[in-house]
Amino acid sequence: MTNDILKFKEVWKTYGADKTKITALKGINLELKKNSLNLILGPSGSGKTTILNLASLLNTPTNGEILINGQNTSKLSKSERSKIRQNKIGIVYQRANLFPYLNLLENTMLPMISKDMNNASKVLNNVGIVEISKFPDEISIEKQQRVALARSMINDPHLIIADEPTGELDKKSTEAVMDLIMQIKSKNTILMLSNNLNLTEYCDELFLIKDGYLQKSKN
Ligand code: ADP
Ligand code: MG
């Protein structure tokens, strides 16, 4: 078995055609090792969300290869890609994206393959949420983001990708959520995408992205 959870080999991504063509990623290489916390830091428009969409197999590269646990994903069908996404990848967005009419337990169970209420409430407890029958608007934004993290972990993914996970949080809540992400790291590999320089202190590996070019930073 390979030690590489996620690998990008010379990945290019172009949107549109002709005059409206935008090349969002320009031949990027990326390798994530097991149980590491990786940060891709870059300004708005540099290509971070494009990386999320490719790494979670929601979109496909224009050129290059993406390997997940050593498996080349280039030739997979849409349904095979969805299956990998559901089983192996957890996603967290800037906004917790919880469903307002579902309580916290129901929100956490949404992606679950076998609906196990006890397990879902255990995962919620692990991220510090005990009020599992409350609704999203009854808890703080920080707690909502904790629920989103619980939901991303519910299928025991190999990789958690978080796009600007602290973008809506103040300094204190950012620290609390980052402490939690640090704990999760012992079980999962994490890829964070952000423009927040303060997150560099937490990461094992730092990559910088600018204008579609990615480089590894010496840290
Ligand atoms: P970031 O997340 O770092 O802000 P993105 O990956 O969202 O960057 O965007 C990178 C570049 O690709 C930007 O120039 C953006 O306008 C462009 N882009 C992103 N998604 C699309 C799309 N679906 N269609 C056309 N252009 C896009
Ligand atoms: Mg983005």
PDB file of C-alpha atoms and ligand atoms in Angstrom:
ATOM      1  CA  MET A   1       0.000   0.000   0.000  1.00  0.00           C
ATOM      2  CA  THR A   2       1.081   3.510  -0.739  1.00  0.00           C
ATOM      3  CA  ASN A   3       1.635   6.097   1.952  1.00  0.00           C
ATOM      4  CA  ASP A   4       0.185   8.770  -0.294  1.00  0.00           C
ATOM      5  CA  ILE A   5      -3.377   9.649   0.570  1.00  0.00           C
ATOM      6  CA  LEU A   6      -3.642  12.164  -2.259  1.00  0.00           C
ATOM      7  CA  LYS A   7      -1.360  12.863  -5.167  1.00  0.00           C
ATOM      8  CA  PHE A   8      -1.644  15.469  -7.960  1.00  0.00           C
ATOM      9  CA  LYS A   9       0.676  14.886 -10.926  1.00  0.00           C
ATOM     10  CA  GLU A  10       1.125  17.877 -13.247  1.00  0.00           C
ATOM     11  CA  VAL A  11      -2.505  18.914 -12.871  1.00  0.00           C
ATOM     12  CA  TRP A  12      -3.959  21.625 -15.106  1.00  0.00           C
ATOM     13  CA  LYS A  13      -7.460  23.029 -14.932  1.00  0.00           C
ATOM     14  CA  THR A  14      -8.926  25.367 -17.507  1.00  0.00           C
ATOM     15  CA  TYR A  15     -12.433  26.824 -17.368  1.00  0.00           C
ATOM     16  CA  GLY A  16     -14.298  28.033 -20.457  1.00  0.00           C
ATOM     17  CA  ALA A  17     -12.888  28.322 -23.962  1.00  0.00           C
ATOM     18  CA  ASP A  18     -11.379  30.879 -26.321  1.00  0.00           C
ATOM     19  CA  LYS A  19     -11.764  34.467 -25.148  1.00  0.00           C
ATOM     20  CA  THR A  20     -13.246  33.584 -21.762  1.00  0.00           C
ATOM     21  CA  LYS A  21     -10.684  30.872 -21.047  1.00  0.00           C
ATOM     22  CA  ILE A  22      -9.228  30.907 -17.530  1.00  0.00           C
ATOM     23  CA  THR A  23      -6.405  28.593 -16.546  1.00  0.00           C
ATOM     24  CA  ALA A  24      -6.945  28.154 -12.813  1.00  0.00           C
ATOM     25  CA  LEU A  25      -4.240  25.508 -12.185  1.00  0.00           C
ATOM     26  CA  LYS A  26      -0.962  25.397 -14.080  1.00  0.00           C
ATOM     27  CA  GLY A  27       0.705  22.017 -13.749  1.00  0.00           C
ATOM     28  CA  ILE A  28       0.572  21.547 -10.005  1.00  0.00           C
ATOM     29  CA  ASN A  29       2.143  18.685  -8.063  1.00  0.00           C
ATOM     30  CA  LEU A  30       1.005  17.738  -4.588  1.00  0.00           C
ATOM     31  CA  GLU A  31       1.575  14.774  -2.278  1.00  0.00           C
ATOM     32  CA  LEU A  32      -0.132  14.342   1.059  1.00  0.00           C
ATOM     33  CA  LYS A  33       1.198  11.860   3.590  1.00  0.00           C
ATOM     34  CA  LYS A  34      -0.939   9.967   6.079  1.00  0.00           C
ATOM     35  CA  ASN A  35      -2.018  11.746   9.283  1.00  0.00           C
ATOM     36  CA  SER A  36      -0.605  15.105   8.331  1.00  0.00           C
ATOM     37  CA  LEU A  37      -2.094  18.573   8.460  1.00  0.00           C
ATOM     38  CA  ASN A  38      -1.443  20.312   5.164  1.00  0.00           C
ATOM     39  CA  LEU A  39      -2.139  23.937   4.391  1.00  0.00           C
ATOM     40  CA  ILE A  40      -2.386  25.516   0.968  1.00  0.00           C
ATOM     41  CA  LEU A  41      -2.143  29.244   1.478  1.00  0.00           C
ATOM     42  CA  GLY A  42      -3.039  31.727  -1.222  1.00  0.00           C
ATOM     43  CA  PRO A  43      -5.044  34.824  -2.043  1.00  0.00           C
ATOM     44  CA  SER A  44      -8.572  34.880  -3.396  1.00  0.00           C
ATOM     45  CA  GLY A  45      -8.729  33.666  -7.006  1.00  0.00           C
ATOM     46  CA  SER A  46      -5.449  31.743  -6.808  1.00  0.00           C
ATOM     47  CA  GLY A  47      -7.021  28.305  -7.394  1.00  0.00           C
ATOM     48  CA  LYS A  48      -7.775  26.890  -3.930  1.00  0.00           C
ATOM     49  CA  THR A  49     -11.409  25.928  -4.433  1.00  0.00           C
ATOM     50  CA  THR A  50     -10.484  24.445  -7.797  1.00  0.00           C
ATOM     51  CA  ILE A  51      -8.085  22.134  -5.915  1.00  0.00           C
ATOM     52  CA  LEU A  52     -10.895  21.167  -3.519  1.00  0.00           C
ATOM     53  CA  ASN A  53     -13.242  20.337  -6.400  1.00  0.00           C
ATOM     54  CA  LEU A  54     -10.607  18.210  -8.134  1.00  0.00           C
ATOM     55  CA  ALA A  55      -9.344  16.472  -4.989  1.00  0.00           C
ATOM     56  CA  SER A  56     -12.893  15.577  -3.955  1.00  0.00           C
ATOM     57  CA  LEU A  57     -13.577  14.310  -7.492  1.00  0.00           C
ATOM     58  CA  LEU A  58     -16.456  16.753  -8.006  1.00  0.00           C
ATOM     59  CA  ASN A  59     -14.654  17.964 -11.103  1.00  0.00           C
ATOM     60  CA  THR A  60     -11.964  16.501 -13.384  1.00  0.00           C
ATOM     61  CA  PRO A  61      -8.630  18.012 -14.449  1.00  0.00           C
ATOM     62  CA  THR A  62      -8.046  19.290 -17.986  1.00  0.00           C
ATOM     63  CA  ASN A  63      -4.654  17.576 -17.903  1.00  0.00           C
ATOM     64  CA  GLY A  64      -2.641  15.522 -15.444  1.00  0.00           C
ATOM     65  CA  GLU A  65      -3.521  12.815 -12.937  1.00  0.00           C
ATOM     66  CA  ILE A  66      -5.086  12.640  -9.500  1.00  0.00           C
ATOM     67  CA  LEU A  67      -4.410   9.577  -7.367  1.00  0.00           C
ATOM     68  CA  ILE A  68      -6.299   8.721  -4.212  1.00  0.00           C
ATOM     69  CA  ASN A  69      -4.659   6.068  -2.038  1.00  0.00           C
ATOM     70  CA  GLY A  70      -2.543   5.203  -5.053  1.00  0.00           C
ATOM     71  CA  GLN A  71      -5.548   4.715  -7.321  1.00  0.00           C
ATOM     72  CA  ASN A  72      -5.532   6.726 -10.514  1.00  0.00           C
ATOM     73  CA  THR A  73      -8.931   8.425 -10.787  1.00  0.00           C
ATOM     74  CA  SER A  74      -8.654   9.581 -14.423  1.00  0.00           C
ATOM     75  CA  LYS A  75     -10.741   6.848 -16.002  1.00  0.00           C
ATOM     76  CA  LEU A  76     -13.393   6.422 -13.333  1.00  0.00           C
ATOM     77  CA  SER A  77     -17.070   6.924 -14.115  1.00  0.00           C
ATOM     78  CA  LYS A  78     -19.124   9.572 -12.365  1.00  0.00           C
ATOM     79  CA  SER A  79     -20.718   7.023 -10.052  1.00  0.00           C
ATOM     80  CA  GLU A  80     -17.350   5.484  -9.160  1.00  0.00           C
ATOM     81  CA  ARG A  81     -16.089   8.969  -8.313  1.00  0.00           C
ATOM     82  CA  SER A  82     -19.135   9.671  -6.120  1.00  0.00           C
ATOM     83  CA  LYS A  83     -18.542   6.439  -4.283  1.00  0.00           C
ATOM     84  CA  ILE A  84     -14.941   7.354  -3.485  1.00  0.00           C
ATOM     85  CA  ARG A  85     -16.092  10.799  -2.379  1.00  0.00           C
ATOM     86  CA  GLN A  86     -18.703   9.363  -0.048  1.00  0.00           C
ATOM     87  CA  ASN A  87     -16.451   6.680   1.433  1.00  0.00           C
ATOM     88  CA  LYS A  88     -13.058   8.295   1.594  1.00  0.00           C
ATOM     89  CA  ILE A  89     -13.370  12.068   1.600  1.00  0.00           C
ATOM     90  CA  GLY A  90     -14.936  14.502   4.049  1.00  0.00           C
ATOM     91  CA  ILE A  91     -15.495  18.109   3.035  1.00  0.00           C
ATOM     92  CA  VAL A  92     -15.840  21.220   5.188  1.00  0.00           C
ATOM     93  CA  TYR A  93     -16.713  24.620   3.738  1.00  0.00           C
ATOM     94  CA  GLN A  94     -16.264  28.165   4.995  1.00  0.00           C
ATOM     95  CA  ARG A  95     -19.893  28.291   6.020  1.00  0.00           C
ATOM     96  CA  ALA A  96     -20.937  25.232   7.926  1.00  0.00           C
ATOM     97  CA  ASN A  97     -23.701  24.651   5.305  1.00  0.00           C
ATOM     98  CA  LEU A  98     -25.983  22.940   7.773  1.00  0.00           C
ATOM     99  CA  PHE A  99     -29.586  22.348   6.772  1.00  0.00           C
ATOM    100  CA  PRO A 100     -31.744  24.728   8.823  1.00  0.00           C
ATOM    101  CA  TYR A 101     -34.707  22.372   9.194  1.00  0.00           C
ATOM    102  CA  LEU A 102     -32.663  19.410  10.397  1.00  0.00           C
ATOM    103  CA  ASN A 103     -31.372  19.201  13.946  1.00  0.00           C
ATOM    104  CA  LEU A 104     -27.665  18.767  14.674  1.00  0.00           C
ATOM    105  CA  LEU A 105     -27.874  14.971  14.872  1.00  0.00           C
ATOM    106  CA  GLU A 106     -29.811  14.743  11.590  1.00  0.00           C
ATOM    107  CA  ASN A 107     -27.357  17.097   9.891  1.00  0.00           C
ATOM    108  CA  THR A 108     -24.448  14.942  11.020  1.00  0.00           C
ATOM    109  CA  MET A 109     -26.117  11.743   9.813  1.00  0.00           C
ATOM    110  CA  LEU A 110     -26.879  13.041   6.304  1.00  0.00           C
ATOM    111  CA  PRO A 111     -23.855  11.551   4.489  1.00  0.00           C
ATOM    112  CA  MET A 112     -23.882   8.397   6.620  1.00  0.00           C
ATOM    113  CA  ILE A 113     -23.824   5.162   4.696  1.00  0.00           C
ATOM    114  CA  SER A 114     -25.427   3.116   7.458  1.00  0.00           C
ATOM    115  CA  LYS A 115     -27.540   5.429   9.586  1.00  0.00           C
ATOM    116  CA  ASP A 116     -26.245   4.799  13.095  1.00  0.00           C
ATOM    117  CA  MET A 117     -27.617   7.320  15.560  1.00  0.00           C
ATOM    118  CA  ASN A 118     -25.388   6.222  18.426  1.00  0.00           C
ATOM    119  CA  ASN A 119     -22.268   6.599  16.363  1.00  0.00           C
ATOM    120  CA  ALA A 120     -23.365  10.015  15.075  1.00  0.00           C
ATOM    121  CA  SER A 121     -24.018  11.311  18.569  1.00  0.00           C
ATOM    122  CA  LYS A 122     -20.644   9.930  19.687  1.00  0.00           C
ATOM    123  CA  VAL A 123     -18.878  11.791  16.880  1.00  0.00           C
ATOM    124  CA  LEU A 124     -20.771  14.962  17.842  1.00  0.00           C
ATOM    125  CA  ASN A 125     -19.770  14.524  21.486  1.00  0.00           C
ATOM    126  CA  ASN A 126     -16.147  14.133  20.386  1.00  0.00           C
ATOM    127  CA  VAL A 127     -16.240  17.574  18.790  1.00  0.00           C
ATOM    128  CA  GLY A 128     -17.818  19.078  21.898  1.00  0.00           C
ATOM    129  CA  ILE A 129     -21.479  19.077  20.852  1.00  0.00           C
ATOM    130  CA  VAL A 130     -23.916  17.592  23.377  1.00  0.00           C
ATOM    131  CA  GLU A 131     -27.053  19.535  22.450  1.00  0.00           C
ATOM    132  CA  ILE A 132     -27.674  17.236  19.480  1.00  0.00           C
ATOM    133  CA  SER A 133     -31.404  17.918  19.077  1.00  0.00           C
ATOM    134  CA  LYS A 134     -30.971  21.680  18.721  1.00  0.00           C
ATOM    135  CA  PHE A 135     -31.233  23.344  15.317  1.00  0.00           C
ATOM    136  CA  PRO A 136     -28.313  25.132  13.611  1.00  0.00           C
ATOM    137  CA  ASP A 137     -29.643  28.658  14.306  1.00  0.00           C
ATOM    138  CA  GLU A 138     -29.753  27.870  18.035  1.00  0.00           C
ATOM    139  CA  ILE A 139     -25.978  27.464  18.329  1.00  0.00           C
ATOM    140  CA  SER A 140     -22.943  29.688  17.669  1.00  0.00           C
ATOM    141  CA  ILE A 141     -21.101  29.835  14.336  1.00  0.00           C
ATOM    142  CA  GLU A 142     -18.136  28.096  15.962  1.00  0.00           C
ATOM    143  CA  LYS A 143     -20.362  25.240  17.101  1.00  0.00           C
ATOM    144  CA  GLN A 144     -21.918  25.042  13.641  1.00  0.00           C
ATOM    145  CA  GLN A 145     -18.436  24.588  12.213  1.00  0.00           C
ATOM    146  CA  ARG A 146     -17.795  21.831  14.792  1.00  0.00           C
ATOM    147  CA  VAL A 147     -20.944  20.072  13.566  1.00  0.00           C
ATOM    148  CA  ALA A 148     -19.698  20.447   9.970  1.00  0.00           C
ATOM    149  CA  LEU A 149     -16.437  18.798  11.038  1.00  0.00           C
ATOM    150  CA  ALA A 150     -18.359  15.973  12.715  1.00  0.00           C
ATOM    151  CA  ARG A 151     -20.394  15.505   9.536  1.00  0.00           C
ATOM    152  CA  SER A 152     -17.219  15.401   7.424  1.00  0.00           C
ATOM    153  CA  MET A 153     -15.829  12.623   9.657  1.00  0.00           C
ATOM    154  CA  ILE A 154     -18.950  10.518   9.884  1.00  0.00           C
ATOM    155  CA  ASN A 155     -17.914   7.914   7.300  1.00  0.00           C
ATOM    156  CA  ASP A 156     -14.387   7.687   8.704  1.00  0.00           C
ATOM    157  CA  PRO A 157     -12.770   9.266   5.619  1.00  0.00           C
ATOM    158  CA  HIS A 158      -9.096   8.939   4.738  1.00  0.00           C
ATOM    159  CA  LEU A 159      -8.941  12.591   3.823  1.00  0.00           C
ATOM    160  CA  ILE A 160     -10.722  15.695   5.105  1.00  0.00           C
ATOM    161  CA  ILE A 161     -10.584  18.779   2.903  1.00  0.00           C
ATOM    162  CA  ALA A 162     -11.495  22.081   4.498  1.00  0.00           C
ATOM    163  CA  ASP A 163     -11.967  25.174   2.326  1.00  0.00           C
ATOM    164  CA  GLU A 164     -11.462  28.331   4.434  1.00  0.00           C
ATOM    165  CA  PRO A 165     -12.714  26.494   7.550  1.00  0.00           C
ATOM    166  CA  THR A 166     -12.111  29.494   9.795  1.00  0.00           C
ATOM    167  CA  GLY A 167     -13.206  32.152   7.303  1.00  0.00           C
ATOM    168  CA  GLU A 168     -16.301  33.117   9.290  1.00  0.00           C
ATOM    169  CA  LEU A 169     -14.769  32.805  12.751  1.00  0.00           C
ATOM    170  CA  ASP A 170     -13.208  35.349  15.099  1.00  0.00           C
ATOM    171  CA  LYS A 171      -9.736  34.774  16.561  1.00  0.00           C
ATOM    172  CA  LYS A 172     -10.880  32.854  19.636  1.00  0.00           C
ATOM    173  CA  SER A 173     -13.207  30.548  17.691  1.00  0.00           C
ATOM    174  CA  THR A 174     -10.510  30.036  15.047  1.00  0.00           C
ATOM    175  CA  GLU A 175      -8.155  28.792  17.761  1.00  0.00           C
ATOM    176  CA  ALA A 176     -10.816  26.491  19.197  1.00  0.00           C
ATOM    177  CA  VAL A 177     -11.659  24.983  15.795  1.00  0.00           C
ATOM    178  CA  MET A 178      -7.954  24.634  14.925  1.00  0.00           C
ATOM    179  CA  ASP A 179      -7.319  22.813  18.225  1.00  0.00           C
ATOM    180  CA  LEU A 180     -10.049  20.412  17.211  1.00  0.00           C
ATOM    181  CA  ILE A 181      -8.581  19.964  13.719  1.00  0.00           C
ATOM    182  CA  MET A 182      -5.202  19.211  15.353  1.00  0.00           C
ATOM    183  CA  GLN A 183      -6.852  16.421  17.360  1.00  0.00           C
ATOM    184  CA  ILE A 184      -8.552  14.977  14.299  1.00  0.00           C
ATOM    185  CA  LYS A 185      -5.184  14.814  12.568  1.00  0.00           C
ATOM    186  CA  SER A 186      -4.088  11.765  14.546  1.00  0.00           C
ATOM    187  CA  LYS A 187      -6.780   9.751  12.721  1.00  0.00           C
ATOM    188  CA  ASN A 188      -7.162  11.553   9.394  1.00  0.00           C
ATOM    189  CA  THR A 189      -5.147  13.379   6.805  1.00  0.00           C
ATOM    190  CA  ILE A 190      -6.259  16.966   6.490  1.00  0.00           C
ATOM    191  CA  LEU A 191      -5.938  19.436   3.642  1.00  0.00           C
ATOM    192  CA  MET A 192      -6.814  23.034   4.481  1.00  0.00           C
ATOM    193  CA  LEU A 193      -7.189  25.747   1.890  1.00  0.00           C
ATOM    194  CA  SER A 194      -7.029  29.289   3.191  1.00  0.00           C
ATOM    195  CA  ASN A 195      -5.791  32.838   2.868  1.00  0.00           C
ATOM    196  CA  ASN A 196      -5.357  33.133   6.653  1.00  0.00           C
ATOM    197  CA  LEU A 197      -1.650  33.483   7.495  1.00  0.00           C
ATOM    198  CA  ASN A 198      -2.364  32.654  11.141  1.00  0.00           C
ATOM    199  CA  LEU A 199      -3.053  29.033  10.196  1.00  0.00           C
ATOM    200  CA  THR A 200       0.585  28.369   9.224  1.00  0.00           C
ATOM    201  CA  GLU A 201       1.539  27.746  12.862  1.00  0.00           C
ATOM    202  CA  TYR A 202      -0.663  24.660  12.961  1.00  0.00           C
ATOM    203  CA  CYS A 203       0.366  22.859   9.780  1.00  0.00           C
ATOM    204  CA  ASP A 204       2.934  20.113   9.155  1.00  0.00           C
ATOM    205  CA  GLU A 205       3.299  20.971   5.481  1.00  0.00           C
ATOM    206  CA  LEU A 206       2.835  24.364   3.922  1.00  0.00           C
ATOM    207  CA  PHE A 207       2.203  25.018   0.240  1.00  0.00           C
ATOM    208  CA  LEU A 208       1.803  28.406  -1.373  1.00  0.00           C
ATOM    209  CA  ILE A 209      -0.474  29.006  -4.343  1.00  0.00           C
ATOM    210  CA  LYS A 210      -0.452  32.052  -6.530  1.00  0.00           C
ATOM    211  CA  ASP A 211      -2.063  32.536  -9.899  1.00  0.00           C
ATOM    212  CA  GLY A 212      -2.472  28.787 -10.397  1.00  0.00           C
ATOM    213  CA  TYR A 213       1.131  27.884  -9.523  1.00  0.00           C
ATOM    214  CA  LEU A 214       1.718  25.785  -6.404  1.00  0.00           C
ATOM    215  CA  GLN A 215       4.985  25.496  -4.566  1.00  0.00           C
ATOM    216  CA  LYS A 216       6.011  23.784  -1.367  1.00  0.00           C
ATOM    217  CA  SER A 217       7.256  26.182   1.264  1.00  0.00           C
ATOM    218  CA  LYS A 218      10.288  25.341   3.381  1.00  0.00           C
ATOM    219  CA  ASN A 219       8.080  26.249   6.394  1.00  0.00           C
TER     220      ASN A 219
HETATM  221  P1  ADP B   1      -9.800  30.587  -4.778  1.00  0.00           P
HETATM  222  O1  ADP B   1     -10.600  29.500  -4.145  1.00  0.00           O
HETATM  223  O2  ADP B   1      -8.354  30.561  -4.400  1.00  0.00           O
HETATM  224  O3  ADP B   1     -10.409  31.926  -4.551  1.00  0.00           O
HETATM  225  P2  ADP B   1     -10.772  29.498  -7.315  1.00  0.00           P
HETATM  226  O4  ADP B   1     -10.258  28.121  -7.460  1.00  0.00           O
HETATM  227  O5  ADP B   1     -12.186  29.660  -6.876  1.00  0.00           O
HETATM  228  O6  ADP B   1      -9.790  30.348  -6.371  1.00  0.00           O
HETATM  229  O7  ADP B   1     -10.620  30.273  -8.695  1.00  0.00           O
HETATM  230  C1  ADP B   1      -9.407  30.277  -9.453  1.00  0.00           C
HETATM  231  C2  ADP B   1      -9.662  30.998 -10.770  1.00  0.00           C
HETATM  232  O8  ADP B   1     -10.572  30.241 -11.570  1.00  0.00           O
HETATM  233  C3  ADP B   1     -10.305  32.369 -10.616  1.00  0.00           C
HETATM  234  O9  ADP B   1      -9.800  33.214 -11.630  1.00  0.00           O
HETATM  235  C4  ADP B   1     -11.782  32.096 -10.820  1.00  0.00           C
HETATM  236  O10 ADP B   1     -12.444  33.243 -11.312  1.00  0.00           O
HETATM  237  C5  ADP B   1     -11.758  30.977 -11.855  1.00  0.00           C
HETATM  238  N1  ADP B   1     -12.914  30.064 -11.734  1.00  0.00           N
HETATM  239  C6  ADP B   1     -13.205  29.271 -10.674  1.00  0.00           C
HETATM  240  N2  ADP B   1     -14.280  28.507 -10.915  1.00  0.00           N
HETATM  241  C7  ADP B   1     -14.705  28.821 -12.172  1.00  0.00           C
HETATM  242  C8  ADP B   1     -15.775  28.386 -13.017  1.00  0.00           C
HETATM  243  N3  ADP B   1     -16.635  27.450 -12.608  1.00  0.00           N
HETATM  244  N4  ADP B   1     -15.871  28.935 -14.247  1.00  0.00           N
HETATM  245  C9  ADP B   1     -14.993  29.873 -14.676  1.00  0.00           C
HETATM  246  N5  ADP B   1     -13.957  30.332 -13.925  1.00  0.00           N
HETATM  247  C10 ADP B   1     -13.814  29.818 -12.699  1.00  0.00           C
HETATM  248 MG    MG B   2     -12.157  29.609  -2.734  1.00  0.00          MG
END
